[in-house]
Short mmCIF file of C-alpha atoms in Angstrom, two decimals:
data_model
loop_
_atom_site.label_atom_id
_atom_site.label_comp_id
_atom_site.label_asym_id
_atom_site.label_seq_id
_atom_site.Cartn_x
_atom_site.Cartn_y
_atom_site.Cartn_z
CA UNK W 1 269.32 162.31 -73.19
CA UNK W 2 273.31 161.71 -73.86
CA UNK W 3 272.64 158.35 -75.24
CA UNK W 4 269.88 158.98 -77.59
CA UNK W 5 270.01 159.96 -81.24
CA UNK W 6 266.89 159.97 -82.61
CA UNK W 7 263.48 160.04 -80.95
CA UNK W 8 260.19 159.94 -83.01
CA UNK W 9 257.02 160.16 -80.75
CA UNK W 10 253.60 159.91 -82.71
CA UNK W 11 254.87 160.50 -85.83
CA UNK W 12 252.13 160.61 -88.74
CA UNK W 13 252.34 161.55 -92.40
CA UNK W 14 249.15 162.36 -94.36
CA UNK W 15 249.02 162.82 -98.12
CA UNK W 16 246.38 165.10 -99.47
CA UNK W 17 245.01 163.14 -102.90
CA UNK W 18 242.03 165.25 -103.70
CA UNK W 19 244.44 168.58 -103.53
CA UNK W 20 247.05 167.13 -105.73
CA UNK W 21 244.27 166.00 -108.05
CA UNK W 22 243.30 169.89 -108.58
CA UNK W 23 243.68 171.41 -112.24
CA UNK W 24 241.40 174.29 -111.76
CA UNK W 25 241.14 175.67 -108.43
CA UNK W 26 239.09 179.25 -108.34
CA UNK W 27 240.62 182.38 -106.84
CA UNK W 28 238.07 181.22 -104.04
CA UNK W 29 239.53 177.67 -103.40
CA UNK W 30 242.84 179.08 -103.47
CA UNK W 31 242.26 181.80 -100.73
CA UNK W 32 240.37 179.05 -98.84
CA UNK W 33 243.47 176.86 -99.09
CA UNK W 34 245.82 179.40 -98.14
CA UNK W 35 244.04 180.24 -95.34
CA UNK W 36 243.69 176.75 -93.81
CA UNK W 37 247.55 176.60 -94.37
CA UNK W 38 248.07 180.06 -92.19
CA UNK W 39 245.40 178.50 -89.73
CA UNK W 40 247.56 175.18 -89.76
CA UNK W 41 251.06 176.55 -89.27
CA UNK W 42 249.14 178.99 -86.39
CA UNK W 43 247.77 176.13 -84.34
CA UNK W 44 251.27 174.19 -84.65
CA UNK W 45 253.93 177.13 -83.26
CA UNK W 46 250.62 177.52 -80.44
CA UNK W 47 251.33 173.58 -79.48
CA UNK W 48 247.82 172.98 -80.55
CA UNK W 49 247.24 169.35 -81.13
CA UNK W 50 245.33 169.13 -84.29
CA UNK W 51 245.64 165.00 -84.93
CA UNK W 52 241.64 164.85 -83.86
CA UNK W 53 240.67 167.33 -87.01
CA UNK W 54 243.17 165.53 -89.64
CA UNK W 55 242.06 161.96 -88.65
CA UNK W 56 238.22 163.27 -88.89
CA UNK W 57 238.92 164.47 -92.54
CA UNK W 58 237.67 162.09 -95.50
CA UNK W 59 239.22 159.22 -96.38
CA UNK W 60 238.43 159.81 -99.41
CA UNK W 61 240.45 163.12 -99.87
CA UNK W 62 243.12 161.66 -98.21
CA UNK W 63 245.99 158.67 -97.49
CA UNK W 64 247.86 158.38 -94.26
CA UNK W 65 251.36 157.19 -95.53
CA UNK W 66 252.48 157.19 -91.49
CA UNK W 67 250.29 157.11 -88.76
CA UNK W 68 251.13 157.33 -84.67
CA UNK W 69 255.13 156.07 -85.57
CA UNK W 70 257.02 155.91 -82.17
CA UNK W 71 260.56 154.96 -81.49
CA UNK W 72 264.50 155.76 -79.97
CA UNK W 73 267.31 155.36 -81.66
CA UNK W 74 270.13 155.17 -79.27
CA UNK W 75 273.80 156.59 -80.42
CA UNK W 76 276.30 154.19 -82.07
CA UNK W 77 273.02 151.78 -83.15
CA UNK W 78 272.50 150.31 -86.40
CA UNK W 79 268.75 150.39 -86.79
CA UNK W 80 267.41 148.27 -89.56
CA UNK W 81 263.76 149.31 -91.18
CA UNK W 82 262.10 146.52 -93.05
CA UNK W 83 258.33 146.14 -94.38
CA UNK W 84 256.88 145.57 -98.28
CA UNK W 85 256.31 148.87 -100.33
CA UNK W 86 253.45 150.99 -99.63
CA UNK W 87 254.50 150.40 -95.36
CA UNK W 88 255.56 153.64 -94.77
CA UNK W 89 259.81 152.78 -94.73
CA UNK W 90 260.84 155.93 -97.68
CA UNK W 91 258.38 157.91 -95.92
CA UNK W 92 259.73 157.93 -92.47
CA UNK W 93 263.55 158.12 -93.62
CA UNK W 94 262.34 161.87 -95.74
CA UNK W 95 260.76 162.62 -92.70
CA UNK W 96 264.02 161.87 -90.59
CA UNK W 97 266.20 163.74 -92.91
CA UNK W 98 264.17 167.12 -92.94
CA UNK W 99 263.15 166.27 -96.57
CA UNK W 100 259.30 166.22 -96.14
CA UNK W 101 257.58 167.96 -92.88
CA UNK W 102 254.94 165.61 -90.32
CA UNK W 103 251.26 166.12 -90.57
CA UNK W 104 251.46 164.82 -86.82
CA UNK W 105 254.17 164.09 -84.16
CA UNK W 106 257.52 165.23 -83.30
CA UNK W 107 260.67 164.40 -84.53
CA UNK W 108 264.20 165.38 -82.70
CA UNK W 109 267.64 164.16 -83.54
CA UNK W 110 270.74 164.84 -81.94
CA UNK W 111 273.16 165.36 -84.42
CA UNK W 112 274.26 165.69 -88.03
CA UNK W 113 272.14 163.76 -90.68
CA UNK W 114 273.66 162.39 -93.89
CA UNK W 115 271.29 160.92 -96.12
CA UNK W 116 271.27 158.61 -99.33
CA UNK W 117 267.69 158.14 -100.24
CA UNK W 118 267.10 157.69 -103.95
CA UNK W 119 269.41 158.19 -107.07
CA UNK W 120 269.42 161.64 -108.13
CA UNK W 121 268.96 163.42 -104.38
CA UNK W 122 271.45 165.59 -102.85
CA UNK W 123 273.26 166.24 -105.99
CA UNK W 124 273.04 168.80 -108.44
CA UNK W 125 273.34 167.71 -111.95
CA UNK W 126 275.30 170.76 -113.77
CA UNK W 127 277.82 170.67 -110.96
CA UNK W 128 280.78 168.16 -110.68
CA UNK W 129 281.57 165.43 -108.66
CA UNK W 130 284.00 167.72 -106.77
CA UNK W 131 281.91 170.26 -106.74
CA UNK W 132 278.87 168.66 -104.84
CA UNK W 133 281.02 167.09 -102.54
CA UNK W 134 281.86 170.29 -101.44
CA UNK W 135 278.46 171.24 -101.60
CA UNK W 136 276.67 168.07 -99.33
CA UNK W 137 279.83 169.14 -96.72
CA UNK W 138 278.77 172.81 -96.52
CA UNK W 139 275.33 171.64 -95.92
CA UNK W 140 276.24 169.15 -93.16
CA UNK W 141 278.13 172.41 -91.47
CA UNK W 142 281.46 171.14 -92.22
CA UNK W 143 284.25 173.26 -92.55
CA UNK W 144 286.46 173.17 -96.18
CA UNK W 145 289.39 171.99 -94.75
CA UNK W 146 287.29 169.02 -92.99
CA UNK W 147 286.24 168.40 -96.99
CA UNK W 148 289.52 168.19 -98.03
CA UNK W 149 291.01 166.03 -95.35
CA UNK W 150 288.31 163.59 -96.34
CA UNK W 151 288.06 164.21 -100.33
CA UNK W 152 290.91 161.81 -101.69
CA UNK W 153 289.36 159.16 -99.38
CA UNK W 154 285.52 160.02 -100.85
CA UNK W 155 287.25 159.48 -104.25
CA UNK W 156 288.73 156.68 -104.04
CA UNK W 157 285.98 154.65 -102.45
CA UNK W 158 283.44 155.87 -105.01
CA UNK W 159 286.15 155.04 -107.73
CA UNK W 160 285.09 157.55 -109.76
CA UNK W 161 288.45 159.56 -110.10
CA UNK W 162 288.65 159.97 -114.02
CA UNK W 163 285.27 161.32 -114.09
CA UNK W 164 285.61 163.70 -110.47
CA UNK W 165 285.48 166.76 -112.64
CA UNK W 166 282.54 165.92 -114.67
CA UNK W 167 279.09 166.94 -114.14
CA UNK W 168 277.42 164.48 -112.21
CA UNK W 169 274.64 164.54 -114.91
CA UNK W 170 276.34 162.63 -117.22
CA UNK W 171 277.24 160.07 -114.56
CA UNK W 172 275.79 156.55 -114.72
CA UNK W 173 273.23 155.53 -111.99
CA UNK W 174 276.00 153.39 -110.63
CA UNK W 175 278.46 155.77 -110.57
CA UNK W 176 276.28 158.39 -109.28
CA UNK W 177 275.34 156.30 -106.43
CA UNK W 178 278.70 155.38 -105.22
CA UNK W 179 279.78 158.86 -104.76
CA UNK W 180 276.53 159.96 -102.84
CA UNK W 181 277.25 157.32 -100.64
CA UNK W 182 280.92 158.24 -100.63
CA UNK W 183 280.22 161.24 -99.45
CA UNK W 184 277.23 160.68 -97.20
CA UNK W 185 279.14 157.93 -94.97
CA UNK W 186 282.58 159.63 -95.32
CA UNK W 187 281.56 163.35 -94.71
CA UNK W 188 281.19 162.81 -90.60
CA UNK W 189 277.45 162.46 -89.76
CA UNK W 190 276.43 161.84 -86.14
CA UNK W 191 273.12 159.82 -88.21
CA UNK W 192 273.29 158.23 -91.26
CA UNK W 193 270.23 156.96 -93.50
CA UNK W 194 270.65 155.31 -96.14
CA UNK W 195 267.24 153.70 -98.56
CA UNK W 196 267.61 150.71 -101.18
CA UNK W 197 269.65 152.45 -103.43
CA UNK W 198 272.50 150.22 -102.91
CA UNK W 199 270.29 147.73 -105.29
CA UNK W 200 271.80 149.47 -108.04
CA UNK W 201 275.23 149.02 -107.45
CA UNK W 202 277.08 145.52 -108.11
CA UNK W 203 277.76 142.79 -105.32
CA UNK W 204 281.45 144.28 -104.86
CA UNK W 205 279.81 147.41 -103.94
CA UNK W 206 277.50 146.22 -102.14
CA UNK W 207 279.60 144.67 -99.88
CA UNK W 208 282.39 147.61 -99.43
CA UNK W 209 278.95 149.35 -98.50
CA UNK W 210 277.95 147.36 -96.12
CA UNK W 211 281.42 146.94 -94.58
CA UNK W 212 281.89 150.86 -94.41
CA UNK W 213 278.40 151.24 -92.47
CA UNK W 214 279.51 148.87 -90.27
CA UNK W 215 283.05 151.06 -89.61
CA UNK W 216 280.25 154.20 -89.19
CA UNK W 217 278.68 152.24 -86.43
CA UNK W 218 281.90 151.14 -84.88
CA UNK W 219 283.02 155.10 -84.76
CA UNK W 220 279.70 155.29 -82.24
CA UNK W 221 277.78 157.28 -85.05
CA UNK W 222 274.00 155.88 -85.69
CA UNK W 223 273.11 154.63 -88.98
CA UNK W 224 269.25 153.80 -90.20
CA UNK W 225 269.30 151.05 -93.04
CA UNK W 226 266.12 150.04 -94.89
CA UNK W 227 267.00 146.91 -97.49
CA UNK W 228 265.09 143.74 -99.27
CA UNK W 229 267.95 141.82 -98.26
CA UNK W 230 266.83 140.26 -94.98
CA UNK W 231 270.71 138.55 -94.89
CA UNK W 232 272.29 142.19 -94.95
CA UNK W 233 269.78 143.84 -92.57
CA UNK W 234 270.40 140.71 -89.84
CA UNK W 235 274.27 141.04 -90.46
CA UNK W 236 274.68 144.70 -89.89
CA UNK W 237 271.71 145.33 -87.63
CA UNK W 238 271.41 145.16 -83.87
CA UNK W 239 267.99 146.48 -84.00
CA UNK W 240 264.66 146.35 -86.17
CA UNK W 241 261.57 147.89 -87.15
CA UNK W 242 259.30 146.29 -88.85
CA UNK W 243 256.14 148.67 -90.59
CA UNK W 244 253.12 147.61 -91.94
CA UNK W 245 250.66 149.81 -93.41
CA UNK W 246 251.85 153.47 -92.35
CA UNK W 247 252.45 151.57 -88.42
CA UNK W 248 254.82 150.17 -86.43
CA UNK W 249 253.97 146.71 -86.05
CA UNK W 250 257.21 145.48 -84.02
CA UNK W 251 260.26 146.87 -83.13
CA UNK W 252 263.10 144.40 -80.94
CA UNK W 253 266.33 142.62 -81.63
CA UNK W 254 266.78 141.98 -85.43
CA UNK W 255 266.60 138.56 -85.53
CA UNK W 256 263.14 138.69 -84.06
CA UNK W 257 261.89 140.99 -86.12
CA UNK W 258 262.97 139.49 -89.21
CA UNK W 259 261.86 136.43 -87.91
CA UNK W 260 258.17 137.89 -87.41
CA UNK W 261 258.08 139.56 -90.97
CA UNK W 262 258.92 136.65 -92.76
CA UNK W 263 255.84 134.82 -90.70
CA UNK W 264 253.33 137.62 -91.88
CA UNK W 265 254.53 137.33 -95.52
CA UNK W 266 254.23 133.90 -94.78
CA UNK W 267 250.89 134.00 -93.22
CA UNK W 268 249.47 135.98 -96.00
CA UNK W 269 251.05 134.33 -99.08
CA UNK W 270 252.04 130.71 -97.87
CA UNK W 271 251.02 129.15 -94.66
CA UNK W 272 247.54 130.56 -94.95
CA UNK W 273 247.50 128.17 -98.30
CA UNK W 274 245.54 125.55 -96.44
CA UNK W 275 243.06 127.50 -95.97
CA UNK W 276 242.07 128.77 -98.90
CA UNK W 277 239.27 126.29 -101.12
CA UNK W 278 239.59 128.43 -104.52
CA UNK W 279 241.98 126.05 -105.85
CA UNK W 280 240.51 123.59 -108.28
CA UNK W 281 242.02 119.58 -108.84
CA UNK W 282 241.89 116.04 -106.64
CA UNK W 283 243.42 117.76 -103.89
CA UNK W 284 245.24 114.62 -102.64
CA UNK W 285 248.75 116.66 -103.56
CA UNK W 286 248.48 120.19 -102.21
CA UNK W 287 251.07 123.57 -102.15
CA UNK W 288 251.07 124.10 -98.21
CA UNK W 289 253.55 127.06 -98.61
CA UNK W 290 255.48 129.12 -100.76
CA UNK W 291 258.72 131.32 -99.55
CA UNK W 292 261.11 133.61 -101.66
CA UNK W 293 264.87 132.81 -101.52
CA UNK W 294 267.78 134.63 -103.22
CA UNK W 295 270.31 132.84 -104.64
CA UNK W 296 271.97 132.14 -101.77
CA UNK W 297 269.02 130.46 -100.44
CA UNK W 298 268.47 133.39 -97.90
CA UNK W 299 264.97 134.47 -97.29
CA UNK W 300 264.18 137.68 -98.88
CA UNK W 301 260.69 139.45 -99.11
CA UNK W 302 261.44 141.41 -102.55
CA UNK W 303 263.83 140.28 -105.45
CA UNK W 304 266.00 142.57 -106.90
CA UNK W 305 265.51 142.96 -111.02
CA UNK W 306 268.26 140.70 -112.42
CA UNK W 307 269.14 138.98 -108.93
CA UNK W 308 268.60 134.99 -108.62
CA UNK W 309 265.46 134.04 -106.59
CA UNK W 310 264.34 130.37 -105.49
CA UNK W 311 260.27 129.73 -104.86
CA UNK W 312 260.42 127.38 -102.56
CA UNK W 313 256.62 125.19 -102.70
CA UNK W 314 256.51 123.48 -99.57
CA UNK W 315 253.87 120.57 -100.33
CA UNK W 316 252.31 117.80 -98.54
CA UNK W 317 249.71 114.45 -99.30
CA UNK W 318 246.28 114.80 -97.77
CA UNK W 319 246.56 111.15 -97.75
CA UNK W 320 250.24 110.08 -96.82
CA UNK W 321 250.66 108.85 -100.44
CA UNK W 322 253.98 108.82 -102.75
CA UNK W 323 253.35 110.27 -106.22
CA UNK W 324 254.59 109.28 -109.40
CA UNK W 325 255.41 111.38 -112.09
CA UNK W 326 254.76 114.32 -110.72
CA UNK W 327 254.78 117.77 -112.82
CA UNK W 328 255.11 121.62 -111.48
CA UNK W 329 253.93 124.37 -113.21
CA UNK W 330 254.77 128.14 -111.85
CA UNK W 331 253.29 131.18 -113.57
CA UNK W 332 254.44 134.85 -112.98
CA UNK W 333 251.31 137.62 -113.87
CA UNK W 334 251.34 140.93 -113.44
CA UNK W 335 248.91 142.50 -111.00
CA UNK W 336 245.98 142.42 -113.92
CA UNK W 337 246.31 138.55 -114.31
CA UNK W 338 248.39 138.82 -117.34
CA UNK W 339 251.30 136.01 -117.25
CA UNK W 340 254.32 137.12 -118.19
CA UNK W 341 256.84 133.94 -118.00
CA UNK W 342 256.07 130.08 -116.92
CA UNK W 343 258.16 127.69 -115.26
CA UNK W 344 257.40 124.15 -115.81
CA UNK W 345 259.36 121.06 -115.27
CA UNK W 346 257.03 119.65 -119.01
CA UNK W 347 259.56 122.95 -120.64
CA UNK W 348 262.68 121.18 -119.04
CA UNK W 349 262.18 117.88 -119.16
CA UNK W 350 262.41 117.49 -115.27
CA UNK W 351 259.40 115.78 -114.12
CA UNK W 352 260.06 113.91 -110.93
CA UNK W 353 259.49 110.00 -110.91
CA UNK W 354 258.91 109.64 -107.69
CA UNK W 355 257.88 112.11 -104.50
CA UNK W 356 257.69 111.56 -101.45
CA UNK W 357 254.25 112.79 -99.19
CA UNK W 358 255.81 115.84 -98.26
CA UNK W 359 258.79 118.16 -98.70
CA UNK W 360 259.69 121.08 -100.63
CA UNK W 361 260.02 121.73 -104.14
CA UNK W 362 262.61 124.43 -105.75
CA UNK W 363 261.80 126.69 -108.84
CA UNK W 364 265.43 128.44 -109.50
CA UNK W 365 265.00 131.76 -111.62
CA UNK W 366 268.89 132.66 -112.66
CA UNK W 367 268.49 136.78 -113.30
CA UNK W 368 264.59 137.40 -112.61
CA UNK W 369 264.06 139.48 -115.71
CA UNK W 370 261.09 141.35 -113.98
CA UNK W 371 260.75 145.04 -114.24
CA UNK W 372 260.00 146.46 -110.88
CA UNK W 373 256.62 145.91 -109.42
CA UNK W 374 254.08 143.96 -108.09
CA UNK W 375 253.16 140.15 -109.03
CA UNK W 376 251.26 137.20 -108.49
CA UNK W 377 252.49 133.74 -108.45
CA UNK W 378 250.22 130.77 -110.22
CA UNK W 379 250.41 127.24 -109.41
CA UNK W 380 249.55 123.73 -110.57
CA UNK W 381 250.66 120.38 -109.81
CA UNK W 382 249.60 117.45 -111.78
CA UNK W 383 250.83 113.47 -110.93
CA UNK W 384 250.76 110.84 -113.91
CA UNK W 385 248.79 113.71 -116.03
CA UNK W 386 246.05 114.14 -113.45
CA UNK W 387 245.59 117.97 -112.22
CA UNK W 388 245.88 117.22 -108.82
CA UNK W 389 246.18 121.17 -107.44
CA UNK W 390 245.79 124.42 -109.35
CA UNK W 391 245.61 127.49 -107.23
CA UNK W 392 245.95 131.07 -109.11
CA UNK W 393 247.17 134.01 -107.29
CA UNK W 394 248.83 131.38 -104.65
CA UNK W 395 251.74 134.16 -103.84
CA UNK W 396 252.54 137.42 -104.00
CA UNK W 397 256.08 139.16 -104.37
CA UNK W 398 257.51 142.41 -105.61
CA UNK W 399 260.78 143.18 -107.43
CA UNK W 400 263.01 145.97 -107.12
CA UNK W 401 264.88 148.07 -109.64
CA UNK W 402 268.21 146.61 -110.15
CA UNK W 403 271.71 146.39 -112.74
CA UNK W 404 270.26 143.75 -115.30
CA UNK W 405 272.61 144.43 -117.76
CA UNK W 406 275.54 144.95 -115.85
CA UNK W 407 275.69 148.90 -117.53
CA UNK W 408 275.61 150.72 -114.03
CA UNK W 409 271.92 151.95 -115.08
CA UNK W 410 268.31 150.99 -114.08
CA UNK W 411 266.29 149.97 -116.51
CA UNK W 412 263.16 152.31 -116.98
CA UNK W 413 259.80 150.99 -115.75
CA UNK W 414 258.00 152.14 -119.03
CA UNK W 415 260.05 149.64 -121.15
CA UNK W 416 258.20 146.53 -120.97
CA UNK W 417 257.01 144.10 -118.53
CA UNK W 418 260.24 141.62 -118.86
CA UNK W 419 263.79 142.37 -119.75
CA UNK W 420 266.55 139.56 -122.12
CA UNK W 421 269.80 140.01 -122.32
CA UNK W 422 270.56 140.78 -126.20
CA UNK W 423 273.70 142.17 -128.24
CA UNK W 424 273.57 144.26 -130.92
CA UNK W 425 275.70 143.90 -134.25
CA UNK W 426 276.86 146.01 -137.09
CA UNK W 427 276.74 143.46 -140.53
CA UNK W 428 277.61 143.63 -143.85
CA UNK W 429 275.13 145.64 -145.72
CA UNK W 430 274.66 143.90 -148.59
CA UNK W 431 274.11 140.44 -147.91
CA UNK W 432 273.01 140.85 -143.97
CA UNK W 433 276.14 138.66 -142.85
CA UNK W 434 278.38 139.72 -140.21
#
C-alpha cells in the first residue's frame, strides 16, 4: 500500500442527457427525482452495488462518459493519459481531483491533489493573484507560513509580479494559466494533474512546464499529464494510458502505448485507406496513408490552433509506374462538408515532374489557422491532368485551442471557422491615408 498513489478500480461516469434536457419538470417529477437521489446515496453508504440498474437504464436518456476504468498509479510516477476528445481523458482527471463524483467504482488516493484542469478553475476572479495563492494553499491543508516560504518562488516562475496584486479577472488567459500552474506544482502536492491547458501558453512556457513536472517527479511526488503532444508525453512519461470511448484500451510503458495509439488513428484514418472503394479516378496512383506531424515532424494526434502541422500522404503505384507531372490537392471541411482552406501544389506552382512509385508526400501548414474542432481531410491526386485518385473525407483530425496571435488569449470558438493574422491602423481622416 506504501508504494501506491492512486488506485481506480471500476471506475464509471454516466451523464444523465434527458435530465439536463428538462425545462419544466412538475412538482411530481421533482419529488420523483429527489427521491431516486435519497434512494441512490442510500444504496451507496449500504455498499450496494447498483452498476446492474444504471447500465439497464436507456441509452437514450443517457451517455457513459467512463465506463469500468481500472488502474495504479504508483508514487514518484509520471503517468501520461492520451486518447482523441470525447475518450473519457477530462473526465477521469475531475473525477481524480474530487471535482465531479463516480456513477460507479471507487477511487482512493494517497495524498494531496493539486490540480490544473482548464483556464478559469481553482481561482476566484475578484480576488488577487496573492490572494488565491493563499487560497489554493489553505485548500491543499497547507499551513501560511508553508505559503510564504514558497510565494516569491510561485511568483517568479509565473512571472506575473507587476500584476500579483491584481484581480485575477483581469488577467490574460496566459497569464492566468502560468500562475495556476505556479501554484499547483509549487504548493507541495503528493499528486499532481495537470489537463491541456499548457496549449495556451508559449513554447518558453511550455518547456519551463514541462521541466518543473519533471523536478515534481524527481521529488518522488506523482504527477498525471494528459497532452496532444505525443513528443512531450514520451519525454516526461514513464507510463501510459491510452482511452478510447469512456475505456481503457491499453495501459504499459509509454512508448508502447503511444506507439499503439498512433496505429489506431492510423488504422482508422490512414492505413485502412486501401480499403476503402469510395474514392473515384484511374486508381493507378493511390493515397495509402495519411499521418499528422507538428512542425518538428513529431507525430501528434491533434494540432494545436496556430501550431505548424505536416500531412504526411504516404502513396504508392498499383502498377510500379513513375508519374509525371503529378499534382496534390488537400482540402480542410468542417464536420458538415463545408471546406474551409485548400492546399494545392496548381496555388504554388509546385507540381512535381517526376515521382517515383511510392513514397510520401508533405503538405506543410505554417500556423494552422483552425478554430478548435473537428475536421475532415479531402484528397485528390491528378498526373499530366488526369484525376488519377480523389477520396473525400480521407482523414480526420481535431485542433485544439491555442495563442494564434501571440496576445496570451484563446481565441473564442464563436468567431469564425478560420483565423488571419491582421493589424489594425488609425489613418488620416480625410483622405483615408496613413
Amino acid at each position: 500500500m506504501s508504494d501506491i498513489a492512486i488506485r481506480v478500480e471500476n471506475l464509471g461516469k454516466q451523464y444523465k442527457i434527458g435530465r439536463l434536457q428538462k425545462r419544466h419538470d412538475t412538482l411530481r417529477d421533482q419529488i420523483s427525482d429527489f427521491r431516486f437521489q435519497i434512494s441512490d446515496l442510500v444504496k451507496r453508504r449500504n455498499g450496494h452495488n447498483h452498476k446492474s440498474e444504471i447500465i439497464n437504464q436507456k441509452s437514450s436518456d443517457s451517455i457513459w462518459a467512463l465506463r469500468d476504468v481500472s488502474f495504479e498509479v504508483k508514487r514518484g510516477e509520471v503517468v501520461g493519459i492520451i486518447g482523441r476528445n470525447g475518450a473519457g481523458k477530462s473526465t477521469l482527471l475531475k473525477i481524480l481531483s474530487r471535482i465531479t463524483e463516480p456513477t460507479t467504482g471507487t477511487v482512493d488516493l494517497y495524498g494531496r491533489v493539486a490540480s490544473l484542469l482548464e483556464v478559469g478553475t481553482g481561482f476566484h476572479p475578484e480576488l488577487t493573484g496573492r490572494e488565491n495563492i493563499f487560497l489554493n494553499g489553505a485548500i491543499l491543508g497547507m499551513r501560511k507560513a508553508e505559503i510564504e516560504r514558497r510565494f516569491d518562488e510561485i511568483v517568479a516562475f509565473a512571472e506575473v509580479e507587476k500584476f500579483i496584486d491584481t484581480p485575477v479577472k483581469r488577467y490574460s488567459s496566459g497569464m492566468y494559466v502560468r500562475l495556476a500552474f505556479a501554484v499547483a506544482a509549487h504548493l507541495e502536492p503528493e499528486i499532481l494533474v495537470v489537463d491541456e491547458v499548457l496549449a495556451v501558453g508559449d513554447a518558453a512556457f511550455q518547456k519551463k512546464c514541462l521541466g518543473k513536472m519533471g523536478d515534481v517527479a524527481r521529488e518522488g511526488r506523482t504527477v498525471l499529464f494528459v497532452s496532444h503532444n505525443m513528443a512531450a508525453v514520451q519525454s516526461l512519461c514513464s507510463r501510459g494510458i491510452f482511452l478510447e470511448n469512456g475505456k481503457l484500451v491499453y495501459l504499459d510503458e509509454v512508448k508502447a502505448v503511444i506507439s499503439r495509439y498512433i496505429q489506431t488513428i492510423e488504422s482508422v484514418d490512414g492505413i485502412g485507406l486501401s480499403n476503402r472503394h469510395d474514392w473515384t479516378g484511374r486508381g493507378n496512383l493511390k493515397v495509402s496513408y495519411v499521418e499528422l506531424r507538428d512542425g518538428k515532424n513529431e507525430p501528434i494526434c491533434e494540432a494545436i490552433s496556430g501550431s505548424d502541422v505536416r500531412f504526411v500522404l504516404g502513396y504508392q503505384s498499383t502498377n510500379n509506374s513513375t508519374f509525371r507531372n503529378v499534382a496534390v490537392a488537400l482540402t480542410v471541411s468542417n464536420i458538415w462538408g463545408q471546406p474551409l482552406l485548400t492546399c494545392w501544389t496548381e496555388f504554388t506552382r509546385q507540381t512535381f515532374p517526376l515521382v517515383p512509385p511510392q513514397g510520401q508526400l508533405y503538405c506543410d501548414i505554417p500556423r494552422i489557422p483552425l478554430i478548435p474542432g473537428s475536421y475532415w481531410v479531402n484528397l485528390s491526386l491528378r498526373a499530366q491532368t488526369e484525376l488519377e485518385y480523389q477520396l473525400d473525407q480521407a482523414f480526420s483530425f481535431d485542433v485544439i485551442g491555442g495563442d494564434f496571435f501571440g496576445t496570451g488569449e484563446v481565441p473564442k470558438q464563436n468567431i469564425g471557422a478560420t483565423l488571419v493574422m491582421h493589424d489594425w491602423r488609425l489613418g488620416n481622416s480625410e483622405n483615408g491615408k496613413n
